[in-house]
Amino acid sequence: MKHLETVFRTILVLLCACWTTQTASAQEDFNAEYYDSVEVSLLTCQPHDEVYSLYGHTAIRYHDMHKDNSTDAAFNYGVFDFKKPYFVLRFVFGLTDYELGAYPYHFFLKEYQHFGSMVTEQVLNLSSYEKGVLHQLLSENLRPENKIYRYNYFYNNCTTKARDVIEKCISGKVEYTGREDFTPSYREMVHEMTRNNPWARFGNDLLLGIKADQQTDRRQQEFLPYNLMYDFDHAQIYENGQYRPMVKERRVAVPGGVQIIQEGFPLSPTVCGILLLLIGILIFLAEWRWKRSLLAWDILLMLTTGFIGITLFLMLFSQHPTVSLNLQFLLLNPLPWFFLWPVIKRRQTRYWTITLVLAVLFLIGALFQTYAEGIWSLALCLLLQCCIHIKRVSA
């Protein structure tokens, strides 16, 4: 499917080059009648089971219904190559480049029919002049030097790019209404979209820092396709003392179908955390009775927190602004790697005292940041182990 998309995109780039030429000549005395037969829509796609689609998708439909020049295309700011070297690593560090792709509308619909995802079409109430401006903007954005952009999940994604280019073509002022009292955080919105995928939610919560728990305004919330669709439904365009609705008509382009949900790991992060804590409590009771620590358990805890800690340490250098300050770093950091050998050799070390202080600070930090599910259990296991070592040293 991806190679067909590339072919269609290449063909449409050539078409758009022709459109740009036609539009440039038309703008001299602007042929408004030409764009009377053009229809522009916002497409909002329901999520499906693929991880990259858990939050839905947005695209723009440009439908030119002239008999001698009929064109029906979907403009998609969410084109990426997952097979590109180090894609996941670049995505985590905020270094992913997405691009604007364009291909026949029916091909776009078939993709979501295949996944069983509903596609909602909002026909925009644009004037002929605004359609012409949008035509020019999309043609310019499709040029090789313009089509690639630096992707950011919250601030510059396929939905916000579609919103921005539509707003840019409008002559009047777009006035949004509704959702004024709706101020969730980025994390709360991510939780809502990943409610059926607990391990995706866990991964997000592990990487997202304290800034993701701050309240958002209406415009920030429009990174999610369904929020933008709602706002367009309730928006009006003010021009020359008159109002007109942003959306002229709403249709269901693809009815919701049967989605195939792949089974993931059977245990949730919370259940895994509870099991870990139960094991930790049993080991703690045994160690307390034996008056000695279990070395294998020490090493396991240090390796676990150290491995995750390296990831969170690297995230400090990410371009994603919502991951730079993460209070989970108090508990999950590379510190165990510096003390691992002395612990293995059972030498006296300050590691457990330092970890006790950091774990307490971690628990206090929960007042300001939401932590990933199960991390609490790991923190409690570390606290219990710190108590065993400090008691053993003081005895």
GROMACS .gro file of N, CA and C in nm, residues 64-155:
model
  276
   64ASP      N    1  -1.224   1.914  -0.702
   64ASP     CA    2  -1.251   2.001  -0.817
   64ASP      C    3  -1.348   1.927  -0.908
   65MET      N    4  -1.471   1.978  -0.922
   65MET     CA    5  -1.577   1.904  -0.992
   65MET      C    6  -1.601   1.953  -1.135
   66HIS      N    7  -1.503   2.027  -1.194
   66HIS     CA    8  -1.517   2.068  -1.333
   66HIS      C    9  -1.518   1.945  -1.424
   67LYS      N   10  -1.602   1.950  -1.525
   67LYS     CA   11  -1.616   1.836  -1.614
   67LYS      C   12  -1.486   1.804  -1.687
   68ASP      N   13  -1.415   1.910  -1.730
   68ASP     CA   14  -1.295   1.889  -1.809
   68ASP      C   15  -1.168   1.882  -1.725
   69ASN      N   16  -1.180   1.899  -1.593
   69ASN     CA   17  -1.061   1.898  -1.508
   69ASN      C   18  -1.098   1.847  -1.369
   70SER      N   19  -1.165   1.733  -1.364
   70SER     CA   20  -1.212   1.678  -1.237
   70SER      C   21  -1.096   1.620  -1.156
   71THR      N   22  -1.083   1.666  -1.033
   71THR     CA   23  -0.977   1.618  -0.944
   71THR      C   24  -1.036   1.598  -0.806
   72ASP      N   25  -1.006   1.486  -0.746
   72ASP     CA   26  -1.053   1.458  -0.610
   72ASP      C   27  -0.935   1.401  -0.533
   73ALA      N   28  -0.877   1.483  -0.446
   73ALA     CA   29  -0.751   1.446  -0.382
   73ALA      C   30  -0.758   1.465  -0.232
   74ALA      N   31  -0.682   1.382  -0.161
   74ALA     CA   32  -0.665   1.394  -0.016
   74ALA      C   33  -0.524   1.445   0.010
   75PHE      N   34  -0.514   1.554   0.086
   75PHE     CA   35  -0.386   1.611   0.123
   75PHE      C   36  -0.357   1.571   0.268
   76ASN      N   37  -0.247   1.500   0.286
   76ASN     CA   38  -0.219   1.433   0.411
   76ASN      C   39  -0.083   1.480   0.465
   77TYR      N   40  -0.085   1.551   0.577
   77TYR     CA   41   0.039   1.598   0.638
   77TYR      C   42   0.103   1.491   0.728
   78GLY      N   43   0.051   1.371   0.725
   78GLY     CA   44   0.102   1.266   0.814
   78GLY      C   45   0.180   1.157   0.744
   79VAL      N   46   0.242   1.187   0.630
   79VAL     CA   47   0.318   1.086   0.557
   79VAL      C   48   0.457   1.072   0.620
   80PHE      N   49   0.496   0.949   0.648
   80PHE     CA   50   0.628   0.923   0.703
   80PHE      C   51   0.674   0.787   0.657
   81ASP      N   52   0.802   0.762   0.669
   81ASP     CA   53   0.860   0.633   0.631
   81ASP      C   54   0.908   0.564   0.758
   82PHE      N   55   0.830   0.466   0.804
   82PHE     CA   56   0.863   0.396   0.928
   82PHE      C   57   0.993   0.316   0.914
   83LYS      N   58   1.029   0.280   0.790
   83LYS     CA   59   1.149   0.199   0.767
   83LYS      C   60   1.275   0.284   0.758
   84LYS      N   61   1.260   0.414   0.771
   84LYS     CA   62   1.376   0.502   0.766
   84LYS      C   63   1.469   0.471   0.883
   85PRO      N   64   1.602   0.472   0.862
   85PRO     CA   65   1.695   0.436   0.970
   85PRO      C   66   1.671   0.517   1.097
   86TYR      N   67   1.669   0.445   1.210
   86TYR     CA   68   1.656   0.505   1.343
   86TYR      C   69   1.526   0.585   1.356
   87PHE      N   70   1.419   0.539   1.293
   87PHE     CA   71   1.293   0.614   1.296
   87PHE      C   72   1.243   0.631   1.440
   88VAL      N   73   1.236   0.520   1.514
   88VAL     CA   74   1.182   0.525   1.650
   88VAL      C   75   1.270   0.615   1.737
   89LEU      N   76   1.402   0.600   1.724
   89LEU     CA   77   1.494   0.681   1.803
   89LEU      C   78   1.478   0.829   1.770
   90ARG      N   79   1.466   0.860   1.642
   90ARG     CA   80   1.449   1.000   1.601
   90ARG      C   81   1.314   1.054   1.650
   91PHE      N   82   1.212   0.969   1.649
   91PHE     CA   83   1.080   1.011   1.697
   91PHE      C   84   1.086   1.047   1.845
   92VAL      N   85   1.153   0.962   1.923
   92VAL     CA   86   1.162   0.985   2.068
   92VAL      C   87   1.235   1.116   2.097
   93PHE      N   88   1.336   1.147   2.016
   93PHE     CA   89   1.414   1.268   2.041
   93PHE      C   90   1.359   1.391   1.969
   94GLY      N   91   1.241   1.377   1.909
   94GLY     CA   92   1.180   1.492   1.844
   94GLY      C   93   1.250   1.534   1.717
   95LEU      N   94   1.312   1.439   1.648
   95LEU     CA   95   1.388   1.470   1.526
   95LEU      C   96   1.325   1.405   1.403
   96THR      N   97   1.195   1.375   1.412
   96THR     CA   98   1.127   1.308   1.302
   96THR      C   99   1.077   1.410   1.200
   97ASP      N  100   1.101   1.379   1.074
   97ASP     CA  101   1.051   1.463   0.965
   97ASP      C  102   0.932   1.395   0.899
   98TYR      N  103   0.818   1.464   0.896
   98TYR     CA  104   0.701   1.419   0.823
   98TYR      C  105   0.690   1.503   0.696
   99GLU      N  106   0.598   1.468   0.610
   99GLU     CA  107   0.581   1.546   0.489
   99GLU      C  108   0.435   1.548   0.444
  100LEU      N  109   0.406   1.643   0.360
  100LEU     CA  110   0.274   1.652   0.299
  100LEU      C  111   0.269   1.560   0.179
  101GLY      N  112   0.173   1.470   0.179
  101GLY     CA  113   0.151   1.382   0.065
  101GLY      C  114   0.014   1.407   0.006
  102ALA      N  115  -0.003   1.376  -0.120
  102ALA     CA  116  -0.132   1.394  -0.186
  102ALA      C  117  -0.158   1.276  -0.277
  103TYR      N  118  -0.280   1.224  -0.272
  103TYR     CA  119  -0.315   1.110  -0.356
  103TYR      C  120  -0.465   1.106  -0.373
  104PRO      N  121  -0.515   1.026  -0.469
  104PRO     CA  122  -0.658   1.024  -0.497
  104PRO      C  123  -0.741   0.994  -0.373
  105TYR      N  124  -0.853   1.063  -0.363
  105TYR     CA  125  -0.938   1.055  -0.246
  105TYR      C  126  -0.989   0.913  -0.223
  106HIS      N  127  -1.025   0.843  -0.329
  106HIS     CA  128  -1.081   0.709  -0.312
  106HIS      C  129  -0.976   0.614  -0.254
  107PHE      N  130  -0.849   0.638  -0.286
  107PHE     CA  131  -0.743   0.556  -0.229
  107PHE      C  132  -0.731   0.581  -0.078
  108PHE      N  133  -0.744   0.707  -0.038
  108PHE     CA  134  -0.741   0.744   0.104
  108PHE      C  135  -0.854   0.673   0.178
  109LEU      N  136  -0.974   0.672   0.120
  109LEU     CA  137  -1.088   0.608   0.185
  109LEU      C  138  -1.068   0.457   0.198
  110LYS      N  139  -1.011   0.395   0.095
  110LYS     CA  140  -0.993   0.250   0.099
  110LYS      C  141  -0.902   0.208   0.214
  111GLU      N  142  -0.804   0.290   0.244
  111GLU     CA  143  -0.714   0.257   0.355
  111GLU      C  144  -0.791   0.247   0.486
  112TYR      N  145  -0.883   0.340   0.511
  112TYR     CA  146  -0.957   0.339   0.637
  112TYR      C  147  -1.072   0.239   0.634
  113GLN      N  148  -1.123   0.207   0.516
  113GLN     CA  149  -1.220   0.098   0.505
  113GLN      C  150  -1.153  -0.033   0.543
  114HIS      N  151  -1.028  -0.048   0.502
  114HIS     CA  152  -0.952  -0.169   0.534
  114HIS      C  153  -0.938  -0.187   0.685
  115PHE      N  154  -0.915  -0.076   0.758
  115PHE     CA  155  -0.897  -0.084   0.903
  115PHE      C  156  -1.029  -0.080   0.979
  116GLY      N  157  -1.139  -0.055   0.910
  116GLY     CA  158  -1.269  -0.046   0.977
  116GLY      C  159  -1.287   0.084   1.053
  117SER      N  160  -1.214   0.188   1.014
  117SER     CA  161  -1.219   0.317   1.085
  117SER      C  162  -1.314   0.413   1.014
  118MET      N  163  -1.400   0.477   1.092
  118MET     CA  164  -1.493   0.575   1.036
  118MET      C  165  -1.418   0.702   0.997
  119VAL      N  166  -1.457   0.760   0.883
  119VAL     CA  167  -1.402   0.887   0.838
  119VAL      C  168  -1.516   0.987   0.827
  120THR      N  169  -1.505   1.098   0.900
  120THR     CA  170  -1.606   1.204   0.898
  120THR      C  171  -1.557   1.318   0.810
  121GLU      N  172  -1.643   1.365   0.720
  121GLU     CA  173  -1.608   1.474   0.629
  121GLU      C  174  -1.689   1.598   0.665
  122GLN      N  175  -1.618   1.708   0.689
  122GLN     CA  176  -1.682   1.837   0.713
  122GLN      C  177  -1.654   1.928   0.593
  123VAL      N  178  -1.757   1.955   0.516
  123VAL     CA  179  -1.743   2.044   0.401
  123VAL      C  180  -1.733   2.187   0.452
  124LEU      N  181  -1.625   2.253   0.419
  124LEU     CA  182  -1.599   2.387   0.472
  124LEU      C  183  -1.672   2.493   0.393
  125ASN      N  184  -1.720   2.593   0.465
  125ASN     CA  185  -1.799   2.700   0.405
  125ASN      C  186  -1.706   2.813   0.360
  126LEU      N  187  -1.623   2.786   0.260
  126LEU     CA  188  -1.524   2.881   0.212
  126LEU      C  189  -1.576   2.954   0.088
  127SER      N  190  -1.534   3.077   0.075
  127SER     CA  191  -1.567   3.153  -0.046
  127SER      C  192  -1.479   3.104  -0.161
  128SER      N  193  -1.515   3.142  -0.282
  128SER     CA  194  -1.437   3.102  -0.399
  128SER      C  195  -1.294   3.153  -0.389
  129TYR      N  196  -1.281   3.276  -0.340
  129TYR     CA  197  -1.146   3.332  -0.325
  129TYR      C  198  -1.065   3.252  -0.224
  130GLU      N  199  -1.125   3.214  -0.112
  130GLU     CA  200  -1.054   3.138  -0.010
  130GLU      C  201  -1.013   3.000  -0.060
  131LYS      N  202  -1.099   2.940  -0.143
  131LYS     CA  203  -1.062   2.811  -0.203
  131LYS      C  204  -0.941   2.827  -0.295
  132GLY      N  205  -0.939   2.938  -0.368
  132GLY     CA  206  -0.825   2.964  -0.455
  132GLY      C  207  -0.696   2.984  -0.377
  133VAL      N  208  -0.704   3.056  -0.266
  133VAL     CA  209  -0.586   3.076  -0.182
  133VAL      C  210  -0.539   2.944  -0.124
  134LEU      N  211  -0.634   2.861  -0.079
  134LEU     CA  212  -0.597   2.731  -0.024
  134LEU      C  213  -0.531   2.645  -0.131
  135HIS      N  214  -0.584   2.652  -0.253
  135HIS     CA  215  -0.525   2.582  -0.365
  135HIS      C  216  -0.379   2.620  -0.382
  136GLN      N  217  -0.351   2.749  -0.377
  136GLN     CA  218  -0.214   2.797  -0.391
  136GLN      C  219  -0.126   2.748  -0.276
  137LEU      N  220  -0.178   2.757  -0.154
  137LEU     CA  221  -0.100   2.717  -0.037
  137LEU      C  222  -0.065   2.568  -0.042
  138LEU      N  223  -0.163   2.485  -0.078
  138LEU     CA  224  -0.136   2.340  -0.086
  138LEU      C  225  -0.036   2.310  -0.196
  139SER      N  226  -0.048   2.380  -0.307
  139SER     CA  227   0.046   2.360  -0.417
  139SER      C  228   0.187   2.399  -0.375
  140GLU      N  229   0.198   2.510  -0.303
  140GLU     CA  230   0.329   2.553  -0.254
  140GLU      C  231   0.386   2.454  -0.153
  141ASN      N  232   0.300   2.404  -0.066
  141ASN     CA  233   0.345   2.309   0.036
  141ASN      C  234   0.388   2.176  -0.023
  142LEU      N  235   0.340   2.144  -0.141
  142LEU     CA  236   0.377   2.018  -0.205
  142LEU      C  237   0.511   2.024  -0.277
  143ARG      N  238   0.564   2.142  -0.293
  143ARG     CA  239   0.694   2.152  -0.360
  143ARG      C  240   0.800   2.078  -0.278
  144PRO      N  241   0.898   2.016  -0.345
  144PRO     CA  242   0.999   1.937  -0.273
  144PRO      C  243   1.069   2.014  -0.161
  145GLU      N  244   1.091   2.144  -0.180
  145GLU     CA  245   1.161   2.221  -0.078
  145GLU      C  246   1.071   2.261   0.038
  146ASN      N  247   0.939   2.239   0.025
  146ASN     CA  248   0.844   2.283   0.129
  146ASN      C  249   0.770   2.169   0.197
  147LYS      N  250   0.760   2.053   0.134
  147LYS     CA  251   0.667   1.950   0.182
  147LYS      C  252   0.713   1.881   0.311
  148ILE      N  253   0.843   1.886   0.341
  148ILE     CA  254   0.894   1.820   0.461
  148ILE      C  255   0.895   1.918   0.577
  149TYR      N  256   0.850   1.874   0.693
  149TYR     CA  257   0.850   1.959   0.811
  149TYR      C  258   0.889   1.878   0.934
  150ARG      N  259   0.938   1.946   1.035
  150ARG     CA  260   0.979   1.881   1.159
  150ARG      C  261   0.855   1.854   1.245
  151TYR      N  262   0.825   1.727   1.266
  151TYR     CA  263   0.703   1.684   1.334
  151TYR      C  264   0.719   1.696   1.486
  152ASN      N  265   0.614   1.742   1.550
  152ASN     CA  266   0.606   1.740   1.696
  152ASN      C  267   0.465   1.698   1.733
  153TYR      N  268   0.455   1.594   1.813
  153TYR     CA  269   0.325   1.531   1.839
  153TYR      C  270   0.222   1.628   1.895
  154PHE      N  271   0.260   1.712   1.990
  154PHE     CA  272   0.165   1.803   2.053
  154PHE      C  273   0.150   1.936   1.979
  155TYR      N  274   0.256   1.985   1.918
  155TYR     CA  275   0.256   2.123   1.870
  155TYR      C  276   0.256   2.138   1.718
   0.00000   0.00000   0.00000
